Coordinates of C-alpha atoms in Angstrom, one line a residue:
M112 CA -16.7 -3.7 -37.1
V113 CA -20.0 -6.1 -37.7
F114 CA -17.3 -8.9 -36.0
V115 CA -16.3 -6.8 -33.1
A116 CA -20.3 -6.3 -32.2
A117 CA -21.2 -9.8 -32.7
C118 CA -18.1 -10.8 -30.3
L119 CA -19.2 -8.0 -27.9
A120 CA -23.1 -8.8 -28.0
A121 CA -21.4 -13.2 -27.6
A122 CA -19.5 -12.1 -24.8
D123 CA -22.7 -10.0 -22.7
M124 CA -26.1 -9.6 -24.5
R125 CA -27.5 -7.2 -21.4
A126 CA -23.7 -4.9 -21.6
A127 CA -24.3 -1.4 -20.6
T128 CA -20.6 -0.3 -20.6
I129 CA -18.1 -0.8 -23.2
N130 CA -14.4 -0.6 -22.2
V131 CA -12.1 1.3 -24.7
P132 CA -9.7 -0.1 -25.2
A133 CA -10.3 -3.6 -22.8
D134 CA -13.4 -4.6 -24.7
V135 CA -12.9 -3.0 -28.0
R136 CA -10.1 -1.2 -29.5
T137 CA -11.2 1.4 -30.5
I138 CA -13.8 4.3 -29.5
Q139 CA -15.8 4.3 -33.3
S140 CA -15.7 0.2 -33.1
A141 CA -17.6 0.6 -29.3
I142 CA -20.5 2.7 -30.5
N143 CA -20.9 0.8 -33.8
A144 CA -21.2 -2.0 -31.2
A145 CA -23.4 0.1 -28.7
A146 CA -26.9 0.1 -28.4
T147 CA -29.0 3.1 -27.4
G148 CA -28.4 4.2 -24.0
D149 CA -25.0 2.9 -23.3
T150 CA -22.2 3.8 -22.1
I151 CA -18.4 4.0 -23.9
L152 CA -16.2 4.3 -20.6
V153 CA -13.0 5.6 -22.4
A154 CA -9.1 5.0 -20.3
P155 CA -6.3 7.1 -20.8
G156 CA -5.2 7.4 -23.7
T157 CA -4.4 9.6 -26.9
Y158 CA -7.2 8.3 -29.6
T159 CA -6.2 8.7 -33.4
E160 CA -9.7 8.5 -35.2
T161 CA -12.5 10.1 -37.0
I162 CA -15.3 9.5 -34.9
V163 CA -19.2 9.5 -35.4
V164 CA -21.4 9.2 -32.8
N165 CA -25.2 8.4 -34.5
K166 CA -26.4 7.0 -31.2
D167 CA -27.8 8.4 -28.4
L168 CA -25.4 7.2 -26.0
T169 CA -23.3 8.3 -23.2
L170 CA -19.1 8.8 -24.5
R171 CA -17.2 9.7 -21.4
S172 CA -13.3 9.2 -20.3
S173 CA -13.0 7.3 -16.8
D174 CA -9.8 9.8 -15.9
G175 CA -10.6 12.9 -17.3
A176 CA -9.3 15.3 -20.7
A177 CA -5.9 15.8 -19.0
V178 CA -5.7 12.1 -19.6
T179 CA -7.8 11.5 -22.6
V180 CA -7.3 12.6 -25.7
L181 CA -9.2 12.7 -29.2
R182 CA -7.3 13.9 -32.5
V183 CA -6.9 12.9 -36.2
G184 CA -4.4 11.1 -38.2
S185 CA -4.2 13.4 -41.2
A186 CA -5.8 16.8 -42.6
D187 CA -9.3 17.9 -43.4
K188 CA -10.6 15.8 -40.8
I189 CA -13.2 16.1 -38.2
V190 CA -12.0 14.6 -34.9
L191 CA -15.9 13.9 -33.3
T192 CA -19.2 14.3 -35.0
V193 CA -22.4 14.3 -33.4
S194 CA -25.0 13.4 -36.7
A195 CA -28.4 14.6 -37.2
G196 CA -31.0 13.3 -34.6
R197 CA -29.1 12.3 -31.7
T198 CA -30.7 14.1 -28.3
A199 CA -29.8 15.2 -24.8
A200 CA -29.6 11.5 -24.1
T201 CA -26.3 11.5 -25.9
L202 CA -23.5 13.4 -23.7
I203 CA -19.9 13.9 -24.7
E204 CA -17.9 14.4 -21.4
G205 CA -14.4 14.5 -20.7
F206 CA -11.9 14.7 -23.0
T207 CA -9.2 16.9 -24.9
I208 CA -10.4 17.6 -28.2
T209 CA -7.5 18.5 -30.7
G210 CA -5.1 18.6 -33.7
A211 CA -7.6 19.0 -36.4
S212 CA -6.7 20.9 -39.5
L213 CA -9.6 21.5 -41.4
A214 CA -11.0 24.1 -44.3
T215 CA -14.1 24.3 -42.8
G216 CA -15.9 23.3 -39.8
G217 CA -14.6 22.1 -36.4
A218 CA -12.9 19.7 -34.7
L219 CA -16.4 18.8 -33.0
T220 CA -19.1 19.1 -35.4
I221 CA -22.8 19.1 -34.4
Q222 CA -25.2 18.6 -37.2
D223 CA -28.6 18.8 -36.4
A224 CA -28.3 17.5 -33.1
S225 CA -29.3 18.6 -29.3
P226 CA -26.6 16.3 -27.6
I227 CA -24.7 17.4 -24.2
I228 CA -21.2 19.0 -24.7
S229 CA -19.3 19.2 -21.3
R230 CA -16.4 18.6 -19.3
N231 CA -14.3 18.8 -22.3
V232 CA -10.8 21.0 -23.3
I233 CA -11.0 21.4 -27.0
R234 CA -7.8 22.8 -28.6
N235 CA -4.9 23.2 -31.1
N236 CA -7.3 23.0 -33.7
T237 CA -7.3 25.2 -37.1
T238 CA -10.0 25.8 -40.2
G239 CA -10.2 27.8 -43.1
Q240 CA -13.9 29.4 -41.8
G241 CA -17.1 28.5 -39.4
G242 CA -15.7 27.5 -35.8
A243 CA -12.2 25.8 -35.4
A244 CA -12.9 24.4 -31.8
L245 CA -16.5 23.8 -32.1
R246 CA -19.7 24.3 -34.7
A247 CA -23.0 23.5 -34.6
T248 CA -26.1 23.9 -37.5
S249 CA -29.3 22.6 -37.5
S250 CA -31.5 22.5 -40.9
D251 CA -34.6 23.4 -39.3
G252 CA -33.3 25.5 -36.5
A253 CA -34.8 22.6 -34.2
H254 CA -31.9 21.5 -32.6
A255 CA -30.3 22.7 -29.6
P256 CA -26.9 21.7 -27.9
T257 CA -25.9 22.3 -24.5
I258 CA -22.3 23.4 -24.3
V259 CA -21.1 23.3 -20.6
N260 CA -18.2 23.7 -18.4
N261 CA -15.6 23.2 -21.2
I262 CA -12.4 25.1 -21.8
I263 CA -11.9 25.9 -25.0
Y264 CA -8.2 27.7 -26.1
A265 CA -5.8 28.2 -28.9
N266 CA -7.9 27.5 -31.7
T267 CA -7.5 29.2 -34.8
S268 CA -10.0 30.5 -38.3
T269 CA -8.3 31.7 -41.6
A270 CA -11.4 34.0 -41.8
S271 CA -14.4 33.5 -38.9
G272 CA -15.0 31.9 -36.1
G273 CA -12.0 31.1 -34.3
A274 CA -13.2 29.0 -31.5
V275 CA -16.6 28.5 -31.3
A276 CA -19.5 29.2 -34.5
V277 CA -22.9 28.3 -34.9
N278 CA -25.3 28.3 -37.3
N279 CA -29.3 28.2 -37.8
V280 CA -29.7 26.4 -34.3
G281 CA -32.4 26.6 -32.0
A282 CA -32.3 27.2 -28.2
L283 CA -28.9 26.5 -27.8
L284 CA -27.0 26.4 -24.2
F285 CA -23.3 28.2 -24.0
A286 CA -22.9 28.1 -20.1
G287 CA -19.6 28.1 -18.0
N288 CA -17.6 28.0 -20.4
T289 CA -14.0 29.5 -20.8
V290 CA -13.2 30.3 -24.4
C291 CA -9.6 32.2 -24.4
G292 CA -6.6 32.7 -26.4
N293 CA -8.0 31.7 -29.7
S294 CA -8.2 33.6 -33.4
A295 CA -9.8 34.4 -36.1
A296 CA -8.7 36.4 -39.0
T297 CA -11.8 38.7 -39.8
T298 CA -14.5 38.1 -37.0
G299 CA -16.0 36.1 -33.9
G300 CA -12.1 34.7 -32.6
G301 CA -14.4 33.7 -29.3
F302 CA -17.8 33.3 -30.7
D303 CA -19.7 33.5 -34.1
V304 CA -23.2 33.8 -34.8
E305 CA -23.3 33.2 -38.7
A306 CA -27.1 33.3 -38.8
G307 CA -30.6 32.0 -37.7
S308 CA -29.7 31.6 -34.3
A309 CA -32.2 33.9 -31.9
D310 CA -32.7 32.0 -29.8
I311 CA -29.0 31.2 -28.0
R312 CA -28.4 31.8 -24.6
I313 CA -24.9 32.3 -23.4
V314 CA -24.6 32.8 -20.1
D315 CA -21.8 32.4 -17.0
C316 CA -18.5 32.2 -19.7
I317 CA -14.9 34.0 -20.1
F318 CA -14.3 35.3 -23.5
W319 CA -11.1 36.6 -23.1
A320 CA -8.2 36.9 -25.4
N321 CA -9.5 36.0 -28.0
G322 CA -8.3 38.7 -31.3
A323 CA -10.1 42.3 -31.6
S324 CA -13.5 40.8 -32.9
N325 CA -14.0 38.3 -30.1
L326 CA -17.8 37.9 -30.6
A327 CA -19.5 38.2 -34.1
G328 CA -22.8 37.7 -34.3
V329 CA -24.0 37.8 -30.3
T330 CA -26.5 39.9 -29.4
A331 CA -27.2 41.6 -25.8
A332 CA -30.1 39.4 -26.0
M333 CA -28.1 36.6 -26.0
I334 CA -25.7 36.8 -23.7
S335 CA -25.8 37.5 -19.8
Y336 CA -23.6 37.1 -17.0
C337 CA -20.2 36.7 -18.9
D338 CA -16.2 38.1 -19.0
V339 CA -16.0 39.4 -22.1
E340 CA -12.4 41.2 -23.2
G341 CA -13.6 44.7 -24.2
G342 CA -17.5 44.4 -23.2
A343 CA -20.2 42.7 -24.1
P344 CA -23.1 44.1 -26.5
E345 CA -24.5 47.1 -24.8
G346 CA -27.5 46.1 -23.1
G347 CA -27.0 42.5 -21.9
T348 CA -27.5 41.2 -18.3
G349 CA -24.5 41.0 -15.4
N350 CA -21.6 41.1 -18.4
I351 CA -18.6 42.1 -17.0
A352 CA -15.0 43.5 -18.7
A353 CA -12.1 42.6 -16.5
D354 CA -9.0 40.1 -16.7
P355 CA -10.4 36.8 -15.5
R356 CA -7.6 36.2 -13.5
L357 CA -6.7 33.2 -14.1
V358 CA -3.7 30.7 -13.0
N359 CA -2.0 30.3 -16.1
A360 CA -3.7 30.2 -19.1
A361 CA -0.3 30.6 -21.3
G362 CA 0.7 27.1 -19.5
G363 CA -3.3 25.8 -20.0
D364 CA -4.5 26.1 -16.1
F365 CA -7.6 28.4 -16.4
H366 CA -8.5 28.1 -13.0
L367 CA -9.5 31.3 -11.6
L368 CA -6.9 33.0 -9.3
A369 CA -8.8 34.1 -5.7
A370 CA -8.9 37.7 -6.7
S371 CA -10.7 37.0 -9.8
P372 CA -13.7 39.3 -11.0
C373 CA -15.3 36.5 -12.1
R374 CA -15.8 35.1 -8.5
G375 CA -19.6 35.4 -7.6
A376 CA -20.4 36.9 -10.8
G377 CA -22.2 34.1 -12.4
T378 CA -25.9 33.6 -12.1
A379 CA -27.5 30.0 -11.5
V380 CA -28.1 27.9 -14.0
A381 CA -29.9 24.0 -14.0
A382 CA -27.5 22.8 -16.0
L383 CA -24.7 23.6 -14.1
A384 CA -24.5 21.6 -10.7
V385 CA -21.2 21.2 -11.1
D386 CA -17.8 22.9 -13.0
F387 CA -15.5 21.8 -15.0
D388 CA -13.6 19.7 -12.4
G389 CA -17.1 17.9 -10.8
E390 CA -16.9 20.1 -8.0
P391 CA -20.3 21.9 -6.7
R392 CA -21.4 25.1 -7.8
D393 CA -22.2 27.9 -5.3
A394 CA -25.6 29.5 -5.0
T395 CA -24.0 32.3 -7.1
P396 CA -21.9 31.0 -9.5
D397 CA -18.6 31.8 -10.6
I398 CA -18.4 33.0 -14.9
G399 CA -16.5 30.3 -16.3
A400 CA -15.2 26.6 -16.4
D401 CA -14.0 27.0 -13.3
E402 CA -15.5 27.9 -9.3
Y403 CA -13.2 29.2 -7.7
R404 CA -11.8 26.5 -5.0
V405 CA -8.6 26.2 -3.7
P406 CA -7.6 22.9 -4.9
P407 CA -6.6 20.5 -2.3
V408 CA -2.9 18.8 -2.7
T409 CA -3.2 15.6 -3.9
G410 CA -1.0 12.2 -2.8
L411 CA -0.4 12.9 0.5
A412 CA 1.6 10.2 2.0
C413 CA 2.3 10.0 5.6
T414 CA 5.2 7.9 6.9
P415 CA 6.3 6.9 10.7
D416 CA 9.4 6.6 11.8
V417 CA 11.2 6.8 15.5
L418 CA 9.2 9.6 16.9
D419 CA 8.3 11.7 13.5
V420 CA 6.2 11.3 10.4
L421 CA 7.4 12.5 7.4
L422 CA 4.6 14.0 5.2
A423 CA 4.8 14.7 1.8
W424 CA 2.1 15.6 -1.2
T425 CA 2.0 17.2 -4.6
N426 CA 1.2 20.6 -5.3
P427 CA -1.3 20.3 -8.1
W428 CA -1.9 24.5 -8.2
T429 CA 0.6 27.3 -8.8
G430 CA -1.4 29.8 -6.6
Y431 CA -1.0 28.4 -3.1
T432 CA -0.1 31.5 -0.3
S433 CA 0.7 28.8 2.5
I434 CA 0.2 25.3 3.3
E435 CA -0.9 24.7 6.9
V436 CA -0.4 21.0 8.5
F437 CA -3.3 19.6 11.2
R438 CA -2.4 17.0 13.9
D439 CA -5.6 14.5 15.5
G440 CA -8.4 17.2 14.8
D441 CA -6.9 20.2 16.5
P442 CA -7.9 23.2 14.7
T443 CA -4.7 24.8 15.9
A444 CA -1.9 24.1 13.2
I445 CA 1.2 22.7 13.9
A446 CA 3.2 23.8 11.2
T447 CA 2.3 26.9 9.0
L448 CA 4.2 26.5 5.3
A449 CA 5.2 27.9 2.1
G450 CA 2.3 27.7 -0.9
T451 CA 5.4 26.4 -2.5
A452 CA 5.9 23.6 0.1
T453 CA 5.4 20.0 -0.4
A454 CA 6.9 18.0 2.6
Y455 CA 7.0 17.9 6.3
T456 CA 8.4 16.2 9.4
D457 CA 6.2 16.3 12.5
S458 CA 8.7 16.0 15.0
S459 CA 6.9 17.3 17.9
V460 CA 4.3 14.2 17.8
L461 CA 4.4 11.6 20.5
P462 CA 3.9 7.3 20.3
G463 CA 0.8 5.9 19.6
D464 CA -2.0 6.5 16.3
H465 CA -2.6 9.9 14.7
S466 CA -4.3 11.4 12.1
Y467 CA -3.3 14.4 9.9
A468 CA -4.8 17.1 7.5
V469 CA -3.2 19.3 4.6
V470 CA -5.0 22.3 4.1
A471 CA -3.8 24.7 1.4
Y472 CA -4.5 28.6 1.5
A473 CA -5.1 31.2 -1.9
G474 CA -4.6 34.7 0.5
A475 CA -8.1 33.3 3.3
D476 CA -9.5 30.8 1.1
A477 CA -8.9 27.2 2.4
S478 CA -9.0 24.1 0.1
S479 CA -10.5 21.2 1.2
P480 CA -8.1 19.3 3.7
A481 CA -6.2 15.9 2.2
T482 CA -5.7 13.6 4.9
C483 CA -4.3 10.4 6.4
A484 CA -6.3 8.9 8.9
S485 CA -4.6 6.4 10.6
V486 CA -0.9 7.2 11.7
H487 CA 1.1 5.1 14.1
V488 CA 4.4 6.3 15.6
E489 CA 6.0 3.5 17.9
V490 CA 7.7 4.0 21.4
P491 CA 11.2 3.9 20.7
P492 CA 12.8 0.1 22.7
V493 CA 15.3 0.4 25.1
T494 CA 18.7 -0.6 23.1
G495 CA 22.1 -2.1 24.3
L496 CA 20.2 -4.9 26.4
A497 CA 22.8 -7.0 27.6
C498 CA 21.8 -9.9 30.4
T499 CA 24.1 -12.0 32.2
R500 CA 24.0 -14.5 35.0
N501 CA 25.9 -13.8 38.3
G502 CA 26.0 -17.4 40.3
D503 CA 22.3 -18.3 40.3
V504 CA 20.5 -14.7 39.6
A505 CA 20.7 -12.2 36.3
D506 CA 21.6 -9.4 35.5
L507 CA 19.8 -7.1 32.8
A508 CA 21.3 -4.1 31.6
W509 CA 19.8 -1.6 28.5
T510 CA 20.2 2.1 27.4
N511 CA 16.2 3.8 27.5
G512 CA 15.7 5.1 23.8
Y513 CA 12.9 7.5 25.1
A514 CA 12.1 9.1 28.4
Y515 CA 9.5 6.4 29.0
T516 CA 6.7 6.4 32.1
N517 CA 7.5 2.7 32.7
V518 CA 10.0 0.0 31.8
R519 CA 8.2 -3.6 31.7
I520 CA 10.3 -6.9 32.3
L521 CA 8.5 -10.4 30.4
R522 CA 10.0 -13.2 31.7
E523 CA 8.9 -16.2 29.5
G524 CA 6.2 -13.7 28.2
A525 CA 4.8 -13.3 31.3
E526 CA 5.0 -9.9 33.4
A527 CA 8.1 -10.1 35.6
A528 CA 8.3 -6.5 37.5
L529 CA 7.0 -3.4 35.9
L530 CA 9.9 -0.6 36.5
P531 CA 10.1 3.1 36.7
G532 CA 10.5 5.1 33.1
S533 CA 13.9 6.0 34.6
A534 CA 15.5 2.2 35.5
T535 CA 17.8 1.0 32.9
S536 CA 18.7 -2.2 34.8
Y537 CA 17.1 -5.5 36.3
R538 CA 18.5 -8.5 38.9
S539 CA 15.9 -11.8 38.3
T540 CA 16.6 -13.6 41.3
T541 CA 14.8 -16.6 40.6
L542 CA 16.3 -18.4 37.4
A543 CA 15.1 -22.0 36.3
V544 CA 17.3 -24.3 35.3
G545 CA 17.9 -24.4 31.3
P546 CA 17.6 -20.8 29.3
N547 CA 15.7 -18.1 31.1
N548 CA 13.8 -15.5 28.1
F549 CA 13.2 -12.3 29.4
Q550 CA 11.5 -9.0 27.4
V551 CA 12.6 -5.8 28.2
I552 CA 9.5 -3.1 27.1
G553 CA 9.3 1.0 27.3
V554 CA 6.4 2.4 27.8
L555 CA 4.7 5.6 27.4
D556 CA 1.6 6.7 28.2
G557 CA 0.0 3.1 27.6
A558 CA 1.7 2.7 24.3
S559 CA 5.0 0.3 24.6
S560 CA 7.5 0.0 22.1
D561 CA 8.9 -3.5 20.6
A562 CA 10.5 -6.0 23.1
A563 CA 14.2 -6.0 23.3
A564 CA 15.2 -9.8 24.3
C565 CA 17.6 -11.8 25.8
T566 CA 18.9 -15.5 27.2
V567 CA 20.6 -16.3 30.0
E568 CA 21.0 -19.7 30.1
M569 CA 21.3 -21.6 33.9
P570 CA 22.9 -24.6 34.1
L571 CA 22.1 -27.6 35.7
A572 CA 24.6 -28.5 38.7
P573 CA 26.4 -31.7 37.3
P574 CA 26.7 -34.7 39.6
Y575 CA 30.0 -35.1 42.0
D576 CA 32.2 -37.3 44.1
L577 CA 31.7 -40.1 41.8
T578 CA 33.7 -43.7 42.6
C579 CA 33.3 -46.7 40.7
T580 CA 33.9 -49.7 42.7
A581 CA 34.2 -53.4 41.0
G582 CA 32.9 -56.1 42.8
T583 CA 36.1 -58.7 44.1
A584 CA 33.4 -61.5 44.1
S585 CA 30.9 -61.2 42.1
L586 CA 30.7 -59.5 37.9
T587 CA 29.3 -55.9 39.6
V588 CA 30.3 -52.3 39.4
T589 CA 29.3 -50.2 41.9
L590 CA 28.7 -46.1 41.3
Q591 CA 28.1 -44.0 44.1
W592 CA 28.2 -40.0 43.9
T593 CA 26.1 -36.6 45.7
N594 CA 24.0 -34.9 43.4
G595 CA 24.6 -31.8 42.1
D596 CA 21.4 -30.2 42.1
A597 CA 17.8 -31.2 42.6
Y598 CA 17.4 -33.8 39.3
D599 CA 13.9 -35.4 38.2
S600 CA 15.9 -38.4 37.1
V601 CA 20.0 -39.9 36.9
E602 CA 21.4 -41.2 33.7
I603 CA 24.0 -43.8 33.1
H604 CA 25.9 -44.2 30.9
R605 CA 28.2 -47.1 29.9
N606 CA 31.3 -47.4 27.7
G607 CA 29.5 -44.1 26.0
T608 CA 25.7 -46.2 26.0
I609 CA 22.6 -45.6 28.3
V610 CA 22.3 -48.8 30.5
Q611 CA 19.7 -46.9 33.0
T612 CA 17.7 -43.9 33.6
L613 CA 17.1 -44.2 37.6
T614 CA 13.9 -41.9 38.4
G615 CA 14.1 -39.4 41.3
A616 CA 17.2 -38.5 43.1
P617 CA 19.2 -41.6 43.5
T618 CA 22.4 -41.6 44.3
S619 CA 23.7 -44.9 43.8
F620 CA 24.0 -47.8 41.2
I621 CA 24.6 -51.5 40.9
D622 CA 25.9 -52.5 37.4
T623 CA 25.5 -56.5 36.9
L624 CA 27.8 -57.3 33.8
T625 CA 28.3 -60.8 32.3
A626 CA 32.4 -60.5 32.1
P627 CA 35.4 -59.1 33.6
G628 CA 37.4 -56.0 32.0
E629 CA 37.8 -52.4 31.9
Y630 CA 34.9 -50.2 32.2
A631 CA 33.6 -46.4 31.3
Y632 CA 31.5 -44.8 33.4
S633 CA 29.5 -41.4 33.2
V634 CA 26.8 -40.1 35.5
L635 CA 24.3 -36.8 34.2
G636 CA 21.5 -35.5 36.5
K637 CA 18.3 -34.2 34.1
V638 CA 15.5 -31.9 35.2
G639 CA 13.2 -32.4 32.7
T640 CA 14.8 -32.7 29.0
Y641 CA 17.6 -30.4 30.1
A642 CA 20.7 -32.6 31.2
S643 CA 23.9 -31.6 33.5
A644 CA 27.6 -32.1 32.7
A645 CA 28.7 -35.5 33.1
A646 CA 30.5 -36.9 35.9
A647 CA 32.7 -39.6 34.6
C648 CA 34.4 -42.6 36.0
T649 CA 36.2 -46.4 34.8
A650 CA 36.7 -49.5 36.8
T651 CA 38.7 -52.6 36.2
L652 CA 36.3 -56.1 37.3
T653 CA 39.5 -58.7 37.2
Y654 CA 37.0 -61.2 39.1
V655 CA 36.5 -64.2 37.4
P656 CA 33.5 -66.2 38.1
P657 CA 33.9 -70.5 38.7
A658 CA 32.2 -72.8 36.4
T659 CA 29.4 -74.5 38.1
N660 CA 27.4 -77.9 37.4
L661 CA 30.6 -79.9 37.1
L662 CA 29.9 -83.5 36.0
C663 CA 32.2 -86.3 36.1
P664 CA 30.6 -89.5 35.2
I665 CA 32.6 -92.8 34.0
G666 CA 31.2 -94.2 30.8
T667 CA 31.3 -97.9 29.8
D668 CA 34.6 -97.5 28.4
G669 CA 35.9 -96.1 31.7
I670 CA 37.2 -93.1 30.6
A671 CA 35.8 -90.2 32.7
H672 CA 33.7 -87.9 30.6
L673 CA 33.7 -83.9 32.3
T674 CA 31.0 -81.3 32.0
W675 CA 30.2 -77.9 33.4
T676 CA 28.6 -74.5 33.0
N677 CA 30.8 -71.8 32.3
G678 CA 30.8 -68.8 35.1
A679 CA 31.6 -66.2 32.5
S680 CA 31.6 -65.7 28.9
N681 CA 34.8 -64.5 28.0
Y682 CA 36.8 -67.4 29.3
T683 CA 40.4 -67.0 27.1
G684 CA 41.2 -70.6 28.2
I685 CA 39.7 -73.5 31.2
A686 CA 42.5 -75.6 33.1
V687 CA 41.4 -79.2 33.9
T688 CA 43.6 -81.1 36.7
I689 CA 43.6 -85.0 37.8
D690 CA 44.6 -84.7 41.3
G691 CA 46.5 -81.6 40.9
V692 CA 48.2 -83.2 37.6
P693 CA 47.1 -80.5 34.8
A694 CA 45.6 -83.2 32.4
P695 CA 47.0 -84.3 28.7
G696 CA 45.9 -81.8 26.4
T697 CA 44.5 -79.0 28.9
P698 CA 44.6 -76.3 28.6
L699 CA 41.5 -76.1 26.9
T700 CA 40.3 -73.0 24.9
G701 CA 37.8 -70.6 26.3

């Protein structure tokens, strides 16, 4: 334990909250490590240990008694003890305390201390004597515990004090508790004052189904505004003896039904600002741990679909008589359902943003609303959009997904047309060369559907009437054509390779070559980067240019030395004649 405390202190000397088990594994280790005034916050779970609170601190669950259980692992062990000297600065709140089996004393035991015990469930404990659920004692009569808003049930004593026993305490306040279904073999199945506790104040409590001897040692001066089976001691103020009408005591649900006689039958007590559930008490509060409220439904989820919203929730209570669904703050419900309903589909909703509220009723009493603040319902889109090019126009056709107020046509993201809501077709007569991108959007009272999209390809007409004419007296090929469209440029390809890009809209080109031969040409028009199909032709160039710069000097040896420049790069042979007769050794290679 010293090691745990040292580690915790090293982590943060100023820590005011210790989380169990995130910071410290066990509750007792957290208490040992804590300083006076600290808070120990316990996460949901079952904690099997024997706990002694020996400092003024707050021991609280993070999520309430329903999910945070304290129990012992062996017989004859107290679950939780508040030891001597603790003051009202000690608070125990939000646990289920169970499983103790004792020879004497309670699962929760207070010894010479004045803590506040609040909003706990103490159940299914046994003792041989003296308060199976809770026992408070004082050696000098000067200690005054405050025990408020607890539910104490199904505890058993084989002698006296089935639920609660007190001995020699001072001004103990026992208020707003529900004590039901406990038993004692002799006396005090619900509450047993053993001795010397004249200043006890028992107020706004239910004592029901605790056996023939419900209260023992309780005087009229001690008890007021309580519902006691068999009746409180005669002379007490505001007490009743009527079935408290609990929702399901056998199943552990101690909320009041709408018809409970405990409603509004209590008296205001400063320590009872809220009830067991943390809900505020009324000015004239109810008797018992529960301040009657119709609990709201929980976990409300609102899921939009196409022109539907599915609402689903959980009913935390079995006492609902009806459930109403409201939309957009309208005080008139759109649906009234059975009290057992846990879902509703709103099929009358229009597209747009909406809010919902679900209110549960028990008779005329209403819960607070469970709400969905913002639910967006989509406008159904058009379906089956088809876009067809017919010459230089595009025809669009679709099926409307709803009775729209308008249909929007977008082209390249810009508004092209706003049609009546009944329209199911549109013709665009201004197609641009290349891809033309269209979107069709249904509009209903300002809300828009998702867009349906399509593309119409407008081809660029190719050049036509292309001719390729080989030169008869030069190494040239002349290309001529007619433009099929308004081009930005024209590309000339020879044998698969681009040889020239002509800007504007030319209709001819002369290709100057270096050798005769057969040449394949293609010509295509362009607008921007978009190209037409190609027009093609071939030309066979047979003209062979003559050699030039022929020189025939006679050397000193009397021999003529001929030099010349070839007129083409690919002569296959060269003939040399002397006076019209082939010279010896000719023809020469090219």
